[in-house]
Coordinates of N, CA and C in Angstrom, one line a residue:
M1 N 7.6 22.5 3.5 CA 6.3 22.5 3.1 C 5.9 21.1 2.6
A2 N 4.7 20.6 2.9 CA 4.2 19.3 2.5 C 3.4 19.4 1.2
K3 N 3.4 18.3 0.4 CA 2.6 18.3 -0.8 C 2.0 16.9 -0.9
R4 N 0.9 16.8 -1.6 CA 0.2 15.6 -1.8 C 0.5 15.1 -3.2
E5 N 1.0 13.8 -3.3 CA 1.2 13.2 -4.5 C 0.2 12.0 -4.7
A6 N -0.2 11.8 -6.0 CA -1.1 10.7 -6.2 C -0.8 10.1 -7.6
F7 N -1.2 8.8 -7.6 CA -1.1 8.1 -8.9 C -2.0 6.9 -8.9
K8 N -2.3 6.4 -10.1 CA -3.2 5.3 -10.3 C -2.5 4.2 -11.0
I9 N -2.7 3.0 -10.5 CA -2.2 1.8 -11.1 C -3.3 0.8 -11.4
Y10 N -3.0 -0.2 -12.3 CA -3.9 -1.2 -12.5 C -3.4 -2.5 -11.9
L11 N -4.2 -3.2 -11.2 CA -3.8 -4.5 -10.5 C -4.3 -5.6 -11.4
K12 N -3.4 -6.5 -11.8 CA -3.8 -7.6 -12.7 C -4.7 -8.5 -11.9
K13 N -5.8 -9.0 -12.6 CA -6.8 -9.9 -12.0 C -6.1 -11.1 -11.5
G14 N -6.5 -11.6 -10.3 CA -6.0 -12.8 -9.7 C -4.8 -12.5 -8.7
F15 N -4.3 -11.3 -8.7 CA -3.1 -11.0 -7.8 C -3.5 -10.1 -6.6
E16 N -4.8 -10.0 -6.3 CA -5.3 -9.1 -5.3 C -4.7 -9.5 -3.9
K17 N -4.8 -10.8 -3.6 CA -4.3 -11.3 -2.3 C -2.8 -11.1 -2.1
E18 N -2.1 -11.4 -3.2 CA -0.6 -11.2 -3.1 C -0.2 -9.8 -2.9
Y19 N -0.9 -8.9 -3.7 CA -0.7 -7.5 -3.6 C -0.9 -6.9 -2.2
E20 N -2.1 -7.4 -1.6 CA -2.4 -7.0 -0.3 C -1.4 -7.5 0.8
W21 N -1.0 -8.7 0.6 CA 0.0 -9.3 1.6 C 1.3 -8.5 1.5
I22 N 1.8 -8.2 0.3 CA 3.1 -7.5 0.1 C 3.0 -6.1 0.8
H23 N 1.9 -5.4 0.7 CA 1.8 -4.1 1.2 C 1.5 -4.1 2.7
R24 N 1.0 -5.2 3.3 CA 0.8 -5.3 4.7 C 2.1 -5.8 5.4
N25 N 3.0 -6.4 4.6 CA 4.2 -6.9 5.2 C 5.5 -6.3 4.5
I26 N 5.5 -5.0 4.5 CA 6.5 -4.2 3.8 C 7.9 -4.5 4.5
W27 N 8.9 -4.7 3.7 CA 10.2 -4.9 4.2 C 10.7 -3.7 5.0
T28 N 11.5 -3.9 6.0 CA 12.0 -2.8 6.9 C 12.8 -1.9 6.0
E29 N 13.7 -2.4 5.1 CA 14.5 -1.6 4.3 C 13.7 -0.7 3.3
V30 N 12.6 -1.3 2.8 CA 11.8 -0.5 1.9 C 11.1 0.6 2.6
K31 N 10.6 0.3 3.8 CA 9.9 1.3 4.6 C 10.9 2.4 5.0
A32 N 12.1 2.1 5.3 CA 13.1 3.1 5.7 C 13.4 4.0 4.5
K33 N 13.4 3.5 3.3 CA 13.7 4.3 2.1 C 12.5 5.2 1.8
I34 N 11.3 4.7 2.0 CA 10.1 5.5 1.7 C 10.1 6.7 2.7
E35 N 10.3 6.4 4.0 CA 10.4 7.5 5.0 C 11.5 8.5 4.8
A36 N 12.7 8.0 4.3 CA 13.8 8.9 4.1 C 13.5 9.8 2.9
S37 N 12.6 9.4 2.0 CA 12.3 10.2 0.8 C 11.3 11.3 1.2
G38 N 10.8 11.3 2.4 CA 9.9 12.4 2.9 C 8.4 12.0 3.0
V39 N 8.1 10.7 2.6 CA 6.7 10.3 2.6 C 6.4 10.0 4.1
Y40 N 5.3 10.6 4.6 CA 4.9 10.3 6.0 C 3.5 9.8 6.1
D41 N 2.7 9.8 5.0 CA 1.4 9.2 5.1 C 1.1 8.7 3.7
Y42 N 0.7 7.5 3.6 CA 0.5 6.8 2.3 C -0.8 5.9 2.4
S43 N -1.7 6.1 1.4 CA -2.9 5.3 1.3 C -3.1 4.7 -0.1
I44 N -3.7 3.5 -0.1 CA -4.0 2.9 -1.4 C -5.5 2.5 -1.3
F45 N -6.3 2.9 -2.3 CA -7.7 2.5 -2.4 C -7.9 1.7 -3.6
L46 N -8.3 0.4 -3.5 CA -8.5 -0.5 -4.6 C -10.0 -0.6 -4.9
D47 N -10.3 -0.4 -6.2 CA -11.6 -0.7 -6.8 C -11.6 -2.2 -7.2
E48 N -12.1 -3.1 -6.4 CA -12.0 -4.5 -6.7 C -12.8 -4.9 -8.0
N49 N -13.7 -4.1 -8.4 CA -14.5 -4.3 -9.7 C -13.6 -4.1 -10.9
T50 N -12.8 -3.1 -10.9 CA -12.0 -2.7 -12.1 C -10.5 -3.1 -12.0
G51 N -10.0 -3.3 -10.7 CA -8.6 -3.5 -10.5 C -7.8 -2.2 -10.5
D52 N -8.4 -1.1 -10.5 CA -7.7 0.2 -10.4 C -7.4 0.5 -9.0
A53 N -6.2 0.9 -8.7 CA -5.7 1.3 -7.4 C -5.3 2.7 -7.4
F54 N -5.9 3.5 -6.6 CA -5.6 5.0 -6.5 C -4.7 5.1 -5.3
C55 N -3.6 5.7 -5.4 CA -2.6 5.8 -4.4 C -2.3 7.3 -4.1
C56 N -2.3 7.7 -2.8 CA -1.9 9.1 -2.5 C -1.0 9.1 -1.3
A57 N -0.1 10.1 -1.3 CA 0.9 10.2 -0.3 C 1.1 11.6 0.1
E58 N 1.4 11.9 1.4 CA 1.8 13.2 1.9 C 3.3 13.1 1.9
V59 N 3.9 14.1 1.3 CA 5.4 14.2 1.2 C 5.9 15.5 1.7
Q60 N 6.9 15.4 2.6 CA 7.5 16.5 3.2 C 8.6 17.0 2.3
G61 N 8.7 18.3 2.1 CA 9.8 18.8 1.3 C 9.3 19.5 0.0
D62 N 10.2 19.8 -0.9 CA 9.9 20.5 -2.1 C 9.2 19.6 -3.1

């Protein structure tokens, strides 16, 4: 059974480009660990005005 997980983080002002680059260029090892944990769909939505990032993932399993 799949479930949806969500969390919110605050992105420090001035680090937006670095944060975006890191998430667009995820290391192969990190991606493999995420997939092995059951995550098969992951999205991040950033409010550039506040720095709040809302993250949600679809996770397979209990």
